[in-house]
PDB file of C-alpha atoms in Angstrom:
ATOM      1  CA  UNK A   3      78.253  -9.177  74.936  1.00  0.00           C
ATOM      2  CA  UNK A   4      76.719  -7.065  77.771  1.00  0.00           C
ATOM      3  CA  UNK A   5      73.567  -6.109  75.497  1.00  0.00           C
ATOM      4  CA  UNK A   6      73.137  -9.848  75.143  1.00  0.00           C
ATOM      5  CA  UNK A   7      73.332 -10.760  78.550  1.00  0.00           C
ATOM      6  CA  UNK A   8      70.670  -8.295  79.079  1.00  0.00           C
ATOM      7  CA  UNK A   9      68.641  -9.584  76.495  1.00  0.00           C
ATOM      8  CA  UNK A  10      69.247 -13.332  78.332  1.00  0.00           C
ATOM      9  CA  UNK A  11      68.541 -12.003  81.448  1.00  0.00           C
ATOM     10  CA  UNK A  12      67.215  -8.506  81.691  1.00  0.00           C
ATOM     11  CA  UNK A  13      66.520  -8.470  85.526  1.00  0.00           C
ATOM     12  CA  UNK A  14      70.085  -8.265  86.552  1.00  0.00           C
ATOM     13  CA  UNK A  15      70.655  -4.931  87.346  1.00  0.00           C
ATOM     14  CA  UNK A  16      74.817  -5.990  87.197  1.00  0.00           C
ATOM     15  CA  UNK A  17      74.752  -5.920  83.654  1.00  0.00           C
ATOM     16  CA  UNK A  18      73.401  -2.408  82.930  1.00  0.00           C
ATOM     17  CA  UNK A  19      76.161  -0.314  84.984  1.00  0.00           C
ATOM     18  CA  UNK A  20      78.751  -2.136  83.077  1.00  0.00           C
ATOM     19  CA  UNK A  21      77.159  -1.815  80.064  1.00  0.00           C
ATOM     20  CA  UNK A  22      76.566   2.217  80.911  1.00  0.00           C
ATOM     21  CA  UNK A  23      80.189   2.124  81.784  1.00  0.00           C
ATOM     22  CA  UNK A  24      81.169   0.877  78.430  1.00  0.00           C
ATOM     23  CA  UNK A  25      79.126   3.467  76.445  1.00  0.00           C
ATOM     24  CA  UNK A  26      80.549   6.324  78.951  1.00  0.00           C
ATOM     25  CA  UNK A  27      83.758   5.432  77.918  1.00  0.00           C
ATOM     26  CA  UNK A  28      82.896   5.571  74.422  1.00  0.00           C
ATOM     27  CA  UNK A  29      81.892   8.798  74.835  1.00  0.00           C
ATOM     28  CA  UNK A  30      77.622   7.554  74.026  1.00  0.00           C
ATOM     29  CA  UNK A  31      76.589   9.552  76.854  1.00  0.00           C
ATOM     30  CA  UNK A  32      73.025   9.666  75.656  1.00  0.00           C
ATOM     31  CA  UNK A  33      73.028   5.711  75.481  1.00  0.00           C
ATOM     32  CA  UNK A  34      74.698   5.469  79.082  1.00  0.00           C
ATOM     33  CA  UNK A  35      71.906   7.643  80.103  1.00  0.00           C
ATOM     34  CA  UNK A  36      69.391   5.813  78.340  1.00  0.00           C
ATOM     35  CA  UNK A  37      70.687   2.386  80.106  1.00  0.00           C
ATOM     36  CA  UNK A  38      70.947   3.487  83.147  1.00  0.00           C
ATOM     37  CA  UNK A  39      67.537   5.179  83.474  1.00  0.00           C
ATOM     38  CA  UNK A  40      65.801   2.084  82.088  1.00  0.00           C
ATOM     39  CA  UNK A  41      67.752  -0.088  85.134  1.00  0.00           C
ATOM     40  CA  UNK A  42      66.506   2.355  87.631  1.00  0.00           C
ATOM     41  CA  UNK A  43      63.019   3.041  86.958  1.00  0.00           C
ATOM     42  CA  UNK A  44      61.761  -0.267  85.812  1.00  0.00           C
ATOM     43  CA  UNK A  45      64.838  -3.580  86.854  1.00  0.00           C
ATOM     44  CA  UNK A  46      66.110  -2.307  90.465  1.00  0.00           C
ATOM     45  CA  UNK A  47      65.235   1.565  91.616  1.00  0.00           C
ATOM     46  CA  UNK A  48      67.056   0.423  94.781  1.00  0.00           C
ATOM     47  CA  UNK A  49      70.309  -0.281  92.880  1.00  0.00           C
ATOM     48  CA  UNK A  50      72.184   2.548  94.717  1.00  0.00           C
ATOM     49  CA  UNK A  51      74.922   2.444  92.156  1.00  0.00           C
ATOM     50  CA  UNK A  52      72.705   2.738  89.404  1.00  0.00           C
ATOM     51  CA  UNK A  53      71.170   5.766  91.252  1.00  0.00           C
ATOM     52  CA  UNK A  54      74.274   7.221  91.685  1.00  0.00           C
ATOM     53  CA  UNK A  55      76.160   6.542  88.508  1.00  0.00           C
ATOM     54  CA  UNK A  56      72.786   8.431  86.731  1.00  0.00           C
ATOM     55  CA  UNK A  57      72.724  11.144  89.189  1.00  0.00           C
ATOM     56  CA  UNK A  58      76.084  11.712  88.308  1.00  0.00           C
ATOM     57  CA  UNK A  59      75.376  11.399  84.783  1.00  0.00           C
ATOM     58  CA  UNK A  60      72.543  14.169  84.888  1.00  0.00           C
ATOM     59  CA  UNK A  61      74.916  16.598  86.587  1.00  0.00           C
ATOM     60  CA  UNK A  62      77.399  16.651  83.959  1.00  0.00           C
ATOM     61  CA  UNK A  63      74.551  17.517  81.355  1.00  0.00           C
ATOM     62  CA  UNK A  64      73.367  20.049  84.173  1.00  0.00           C
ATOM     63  CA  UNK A  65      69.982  18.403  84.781  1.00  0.00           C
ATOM     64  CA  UNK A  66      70.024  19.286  88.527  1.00  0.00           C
ATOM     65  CA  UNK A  67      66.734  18.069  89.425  1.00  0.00           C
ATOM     66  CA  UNK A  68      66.883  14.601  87.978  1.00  0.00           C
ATOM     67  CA  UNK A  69      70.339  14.240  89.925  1.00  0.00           C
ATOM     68  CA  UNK A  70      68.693  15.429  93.137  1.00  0.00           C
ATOM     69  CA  UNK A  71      66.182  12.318  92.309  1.00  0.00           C
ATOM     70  CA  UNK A  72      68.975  10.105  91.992  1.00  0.00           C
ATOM     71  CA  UNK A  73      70.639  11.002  95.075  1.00  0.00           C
ATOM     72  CA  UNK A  74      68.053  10.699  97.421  1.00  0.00           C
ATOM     73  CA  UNK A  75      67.156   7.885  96.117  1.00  0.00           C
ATOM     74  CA  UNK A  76      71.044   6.903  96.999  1.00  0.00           C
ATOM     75  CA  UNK A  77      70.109   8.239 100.190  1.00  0.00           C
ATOM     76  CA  UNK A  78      67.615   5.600 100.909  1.00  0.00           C
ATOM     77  CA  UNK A  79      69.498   3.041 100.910  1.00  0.00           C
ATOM     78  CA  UNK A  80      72.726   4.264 102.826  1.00  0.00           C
ATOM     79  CA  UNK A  81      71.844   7.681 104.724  1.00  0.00           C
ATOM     80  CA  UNK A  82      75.459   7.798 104.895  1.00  0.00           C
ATOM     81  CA  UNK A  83      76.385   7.764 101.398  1.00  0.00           C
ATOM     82  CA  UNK A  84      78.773  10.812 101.826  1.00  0.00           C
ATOM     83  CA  UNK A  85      79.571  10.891  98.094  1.00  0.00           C
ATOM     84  CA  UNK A  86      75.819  11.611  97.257  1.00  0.00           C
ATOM     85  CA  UNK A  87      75.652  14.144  99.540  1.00  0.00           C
ATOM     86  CA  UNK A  88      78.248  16.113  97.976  1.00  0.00           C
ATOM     87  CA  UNK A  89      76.514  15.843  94.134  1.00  0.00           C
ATOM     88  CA  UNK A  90      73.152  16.879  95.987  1.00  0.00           C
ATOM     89  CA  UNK A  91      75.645  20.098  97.461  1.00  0.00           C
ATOM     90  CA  UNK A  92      76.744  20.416  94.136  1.00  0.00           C
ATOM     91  CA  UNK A  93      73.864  20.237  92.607  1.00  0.00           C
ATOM     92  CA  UNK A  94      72.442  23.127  94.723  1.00  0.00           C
ATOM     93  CA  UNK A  95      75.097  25.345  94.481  1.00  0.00           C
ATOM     94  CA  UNK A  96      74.672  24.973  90.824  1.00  0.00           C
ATOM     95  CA  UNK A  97      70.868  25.896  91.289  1.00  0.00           C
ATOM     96  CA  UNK A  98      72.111  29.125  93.405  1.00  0.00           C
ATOM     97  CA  UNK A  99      70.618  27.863  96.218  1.00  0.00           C
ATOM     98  CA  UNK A 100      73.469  27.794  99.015  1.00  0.00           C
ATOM     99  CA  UNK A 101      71.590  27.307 102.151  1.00  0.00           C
ATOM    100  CA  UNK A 102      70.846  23.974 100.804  1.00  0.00           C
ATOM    101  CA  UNK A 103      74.448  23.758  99.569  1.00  0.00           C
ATOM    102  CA  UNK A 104      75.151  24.475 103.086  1.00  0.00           C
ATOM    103  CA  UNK A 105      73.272  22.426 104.980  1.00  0.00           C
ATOM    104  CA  UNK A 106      74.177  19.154 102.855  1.00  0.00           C
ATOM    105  CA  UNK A 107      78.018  19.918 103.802  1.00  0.00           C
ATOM    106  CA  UNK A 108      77.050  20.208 107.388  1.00  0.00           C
ATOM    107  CA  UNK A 109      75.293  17.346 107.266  1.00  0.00           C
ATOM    108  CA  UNK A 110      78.370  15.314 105.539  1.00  0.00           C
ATOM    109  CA  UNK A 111      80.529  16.803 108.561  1.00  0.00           C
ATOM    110  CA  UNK A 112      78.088  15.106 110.700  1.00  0.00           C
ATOM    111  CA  UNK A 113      77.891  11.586 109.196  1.00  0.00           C
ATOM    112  CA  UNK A 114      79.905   8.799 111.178  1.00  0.00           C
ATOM    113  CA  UNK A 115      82.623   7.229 109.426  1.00  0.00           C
ATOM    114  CA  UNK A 116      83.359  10.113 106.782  1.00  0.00           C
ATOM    115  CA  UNK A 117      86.554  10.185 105.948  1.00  0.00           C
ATOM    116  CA  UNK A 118      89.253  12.910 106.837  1.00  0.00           C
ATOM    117  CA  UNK A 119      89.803  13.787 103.068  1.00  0.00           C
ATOM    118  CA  UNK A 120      85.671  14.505 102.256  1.00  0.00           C
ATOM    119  CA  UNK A 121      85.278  16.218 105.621  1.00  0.00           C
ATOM    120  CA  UNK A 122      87.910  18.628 105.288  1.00  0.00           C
ATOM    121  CA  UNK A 123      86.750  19.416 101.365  1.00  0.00           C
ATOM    122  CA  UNK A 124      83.311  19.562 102.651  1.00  0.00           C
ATOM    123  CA  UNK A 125      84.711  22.305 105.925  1.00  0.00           C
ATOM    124  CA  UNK A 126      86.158  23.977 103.040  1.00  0.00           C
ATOM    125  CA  UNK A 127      83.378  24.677 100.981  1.00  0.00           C
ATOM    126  CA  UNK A 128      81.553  25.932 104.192  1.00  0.00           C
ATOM    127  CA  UNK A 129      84.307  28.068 104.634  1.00  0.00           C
ATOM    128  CA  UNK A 130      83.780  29.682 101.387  1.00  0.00           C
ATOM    129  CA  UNK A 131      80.154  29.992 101.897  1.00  0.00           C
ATOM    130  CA  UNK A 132      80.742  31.978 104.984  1.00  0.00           C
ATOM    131  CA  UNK A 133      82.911  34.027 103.413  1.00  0.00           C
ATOM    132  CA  UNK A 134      83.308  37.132 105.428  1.00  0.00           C
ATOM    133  CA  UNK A 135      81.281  35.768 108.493  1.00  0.00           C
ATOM    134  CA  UNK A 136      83.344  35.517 112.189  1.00  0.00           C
ATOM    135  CA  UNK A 137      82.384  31.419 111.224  1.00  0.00           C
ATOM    136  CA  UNK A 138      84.823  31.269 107.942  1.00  0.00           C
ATOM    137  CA  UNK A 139      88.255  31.132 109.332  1.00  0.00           C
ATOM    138  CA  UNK A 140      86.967  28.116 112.196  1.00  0.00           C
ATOM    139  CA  UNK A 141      85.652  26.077 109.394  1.00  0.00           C
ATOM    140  CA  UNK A 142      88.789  26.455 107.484  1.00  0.00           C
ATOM    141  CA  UNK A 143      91.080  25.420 110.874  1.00  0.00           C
ATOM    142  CA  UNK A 144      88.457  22.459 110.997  1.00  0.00           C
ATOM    143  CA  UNK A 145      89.880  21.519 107.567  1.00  0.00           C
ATOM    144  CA  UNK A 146      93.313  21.890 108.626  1.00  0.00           C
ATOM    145  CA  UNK A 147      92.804  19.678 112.062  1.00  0.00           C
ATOM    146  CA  UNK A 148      91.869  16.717 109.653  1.00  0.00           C
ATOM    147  CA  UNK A 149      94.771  17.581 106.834  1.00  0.00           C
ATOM    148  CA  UNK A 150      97.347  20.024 108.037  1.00  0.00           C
ATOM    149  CA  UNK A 151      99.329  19.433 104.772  1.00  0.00           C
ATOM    150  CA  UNK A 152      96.125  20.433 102.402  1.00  0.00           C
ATOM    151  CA  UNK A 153      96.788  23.125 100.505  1.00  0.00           C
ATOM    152  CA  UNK A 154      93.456  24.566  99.866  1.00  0.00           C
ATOM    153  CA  UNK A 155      92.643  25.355 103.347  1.00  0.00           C
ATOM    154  CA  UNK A 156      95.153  26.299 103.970  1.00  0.00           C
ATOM    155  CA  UNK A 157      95.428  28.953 100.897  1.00  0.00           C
ATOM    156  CA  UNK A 158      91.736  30.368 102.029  1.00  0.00           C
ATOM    157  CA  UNK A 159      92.890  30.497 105.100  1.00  0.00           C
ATOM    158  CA  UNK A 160      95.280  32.842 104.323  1.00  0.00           C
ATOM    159  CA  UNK A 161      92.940  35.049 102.120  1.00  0.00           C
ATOM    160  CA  UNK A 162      90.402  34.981 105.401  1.00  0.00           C
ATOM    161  CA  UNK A 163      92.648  36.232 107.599  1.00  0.00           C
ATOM    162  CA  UNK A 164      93.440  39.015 104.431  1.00  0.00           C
ATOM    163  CA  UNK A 165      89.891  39.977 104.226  1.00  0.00           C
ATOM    164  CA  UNK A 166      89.833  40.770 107.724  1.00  0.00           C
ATOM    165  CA  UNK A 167      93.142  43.215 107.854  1.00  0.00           C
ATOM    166  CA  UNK A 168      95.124  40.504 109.599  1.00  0.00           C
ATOM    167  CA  UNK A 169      98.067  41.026 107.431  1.00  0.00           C
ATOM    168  CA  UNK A 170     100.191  38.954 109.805  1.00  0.00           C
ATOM    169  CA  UNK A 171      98.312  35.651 109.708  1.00  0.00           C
ATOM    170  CA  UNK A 172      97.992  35.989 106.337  1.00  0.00           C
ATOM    171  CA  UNK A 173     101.677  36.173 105.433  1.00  0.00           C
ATOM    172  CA  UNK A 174     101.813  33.467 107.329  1.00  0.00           C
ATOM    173  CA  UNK A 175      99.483  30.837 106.415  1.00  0.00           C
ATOM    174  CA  UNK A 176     100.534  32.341 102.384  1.00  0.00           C
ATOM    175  CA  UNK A 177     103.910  31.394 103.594  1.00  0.00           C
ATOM    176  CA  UNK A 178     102.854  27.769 104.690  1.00  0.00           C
ATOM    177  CA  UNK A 179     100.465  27.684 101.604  1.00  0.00           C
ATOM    178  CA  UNK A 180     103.297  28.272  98.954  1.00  0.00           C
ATOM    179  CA  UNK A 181     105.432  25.574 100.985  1.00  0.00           C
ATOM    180  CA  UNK A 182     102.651  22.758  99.878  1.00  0.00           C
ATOM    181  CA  UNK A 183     102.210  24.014  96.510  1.00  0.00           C
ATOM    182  CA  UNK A 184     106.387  23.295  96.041  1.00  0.00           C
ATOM    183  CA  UNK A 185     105.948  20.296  97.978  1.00  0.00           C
ATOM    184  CA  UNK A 186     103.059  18.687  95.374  1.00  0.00           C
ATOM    185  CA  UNK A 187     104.601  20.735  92.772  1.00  0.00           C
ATOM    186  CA  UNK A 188     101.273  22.572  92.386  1.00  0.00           C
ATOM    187  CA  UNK A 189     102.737  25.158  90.124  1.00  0.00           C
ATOM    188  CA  UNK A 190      99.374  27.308  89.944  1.00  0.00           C
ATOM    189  CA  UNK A 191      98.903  27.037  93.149  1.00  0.00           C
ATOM    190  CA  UNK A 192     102.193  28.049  94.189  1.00  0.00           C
ATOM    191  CA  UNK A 193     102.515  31.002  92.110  1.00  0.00           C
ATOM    192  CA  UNK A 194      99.104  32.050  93.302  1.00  0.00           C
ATOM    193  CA  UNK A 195     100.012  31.681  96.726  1.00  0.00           C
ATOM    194  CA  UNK A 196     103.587  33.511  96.242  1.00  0.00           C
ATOM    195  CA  UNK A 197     101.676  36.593  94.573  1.00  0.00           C
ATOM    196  CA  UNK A 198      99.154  36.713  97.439  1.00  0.00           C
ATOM    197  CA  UNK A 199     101.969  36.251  99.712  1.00  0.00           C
ATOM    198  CA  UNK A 200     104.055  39.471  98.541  1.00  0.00           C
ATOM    199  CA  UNK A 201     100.763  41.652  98.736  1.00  0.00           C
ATOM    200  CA  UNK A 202      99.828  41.010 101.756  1.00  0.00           C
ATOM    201  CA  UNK A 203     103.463  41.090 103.356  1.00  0.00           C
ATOM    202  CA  UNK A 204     103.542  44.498 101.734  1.00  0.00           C
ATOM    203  CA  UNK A 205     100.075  45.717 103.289  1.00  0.00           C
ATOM    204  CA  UNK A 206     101.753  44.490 106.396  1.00  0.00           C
ATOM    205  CA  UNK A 207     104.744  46.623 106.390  1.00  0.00           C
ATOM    206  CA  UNK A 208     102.280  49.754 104.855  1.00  0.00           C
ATOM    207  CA  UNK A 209     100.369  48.987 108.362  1.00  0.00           C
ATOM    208  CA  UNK A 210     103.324  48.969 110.404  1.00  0.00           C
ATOM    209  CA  UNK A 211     104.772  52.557 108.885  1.00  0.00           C
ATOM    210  CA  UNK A 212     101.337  53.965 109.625  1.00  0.00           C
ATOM    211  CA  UNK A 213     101.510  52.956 113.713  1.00  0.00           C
ATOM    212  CA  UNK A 214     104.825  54.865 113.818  1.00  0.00           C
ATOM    213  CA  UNK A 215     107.650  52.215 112.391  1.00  0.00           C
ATOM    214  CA  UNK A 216     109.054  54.743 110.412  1.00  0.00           C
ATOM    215  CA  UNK A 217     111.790  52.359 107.844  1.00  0.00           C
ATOM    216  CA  UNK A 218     113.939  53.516 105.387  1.00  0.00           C
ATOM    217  CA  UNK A 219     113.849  51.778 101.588  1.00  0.00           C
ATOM    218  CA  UNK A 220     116.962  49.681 102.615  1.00  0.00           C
ATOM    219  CA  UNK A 221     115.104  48.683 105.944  1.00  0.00           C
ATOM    220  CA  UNK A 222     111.904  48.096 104.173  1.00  0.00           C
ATOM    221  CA  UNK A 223     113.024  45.555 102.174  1.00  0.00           C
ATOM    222  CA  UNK A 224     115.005  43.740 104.681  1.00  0.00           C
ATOM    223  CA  UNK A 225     111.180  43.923 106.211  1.00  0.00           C
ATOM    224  CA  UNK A 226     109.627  42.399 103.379  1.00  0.00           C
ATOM    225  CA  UNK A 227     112.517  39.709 103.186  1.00  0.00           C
ATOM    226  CA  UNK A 228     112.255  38.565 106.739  1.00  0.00           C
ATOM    227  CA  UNK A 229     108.093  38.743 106.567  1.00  0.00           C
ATOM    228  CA  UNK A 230     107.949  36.483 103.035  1.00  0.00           C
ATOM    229  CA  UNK A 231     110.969  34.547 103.579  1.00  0.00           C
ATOM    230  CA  UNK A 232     113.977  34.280 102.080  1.00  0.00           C
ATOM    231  CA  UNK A 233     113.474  31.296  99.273  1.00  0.00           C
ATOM    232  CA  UNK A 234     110.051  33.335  98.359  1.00  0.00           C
ATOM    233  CA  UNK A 235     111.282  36.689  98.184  1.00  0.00           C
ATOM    234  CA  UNK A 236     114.088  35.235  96.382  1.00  0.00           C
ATOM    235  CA  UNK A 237     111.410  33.583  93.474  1.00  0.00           C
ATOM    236  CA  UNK A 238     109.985  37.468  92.936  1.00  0.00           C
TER     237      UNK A 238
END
């Protein structure tokens, strides 16, 4: 029925996303493709959901550059399409090229209107690309101000404050991080979170007994009980 009412009427861009739709769903990618690219370049190249529907299309089959096209083309239309920005951040990352990763997140962080759930993933993925920089664990609290109950940030966060020998911030934002996992029954995520928890309560206590806190076994484990918690050290 949609091929017909192209055939009827094949200046209405409508028809080809639904029809593109239909074959994605089918799993006829290269037909989706095929539609979609013939509404963009020749019915309505300003069609921003055509544009973006192929875009996305082409970075599933890992055609970066043709997906880059799309986007900016998205980009024309609505400088604030958000959701473009992150494929073209995608897209470059996938390329290896992550100060152009980079500087699409920042500029989603910048865009009026974003919401709180794409800024804090995109302050995320900045976080990671500053891994190890005095900038990583800011962009990470940044996440956090938007969505204190996101687990993600809140998990790097942790691992941040690892990399840089803070063992005590890190047991605690593990400790917060395995809370969230339980609460959306994140089961890898908890687990992860738990295991990253008990090493880093243990480097903790391993700092401590070097600056003179000289424990006994018994005392050490009461240590590493009160530092973890008692419902996590109780899931070792």
């Amino acid at each position: 029925a949609l091929e017909a009412a192209i055939a009827v009427n094949p200046h209405f861009d409508g028809a080809y996303t639904h029809l593109a739709d239909v074959c994605q769903k089918l799993q006829q990618q290269d037909k989706a493709r095929q539609v979609l690219e013939h509404c963009h370049r020749h019915v309505n190249p300003s069609n921003g959901e055509v544009a973006f529907s192929l875009g996305a299309l082409y970075l599933r089959q890992q055609d970066y550059d043709n997906a880059k096209s799309c986007m900016e083309a998205c980009l024309e239309v609505d400088p604030w399409d958000t959701d473009a920005m992150s494929v073209l951040a995608q897209a470059a990352a996938a390329q290896g090229n992550r100060g152009e990763e980079e500087s699409w997140y920042r500029r989603m962080v910048d865009t009026p209107g974003i919401d709180k759930e794409t800024a804090a993933s995109a302050y995320c993925n900045l976080g990671v690309l500053k891994e190890g920089q005095p900038e990583e664990i800011g962009l990470y609290e940044k996440a956090l101000e938007l969505l204190p109950a996101n687990f993600q940030p809140r998990y790097s966060l942790g691992s941040a404050h690892a990399g840089q020998k803070d063992w005590k911030q890190a047991a605690e934002s593990f400790r917060m991080a395995v809370s969230l996992a339980t609460l959306d029954e994140n089961l890898e995520g908890k687990s992860q979170a738990l295991a990253s928890l008990y090493r880093v309560a243990l480097l903790l206590i391993q700092s401590e007994r070097q600056n003179g806190s000289a424990l006994q076994n018994q005392e050490m484990m009461e240590r590493l009980y009160n530092v973890m918690g008692k419902e996590n050290y109780e899931r070792l």
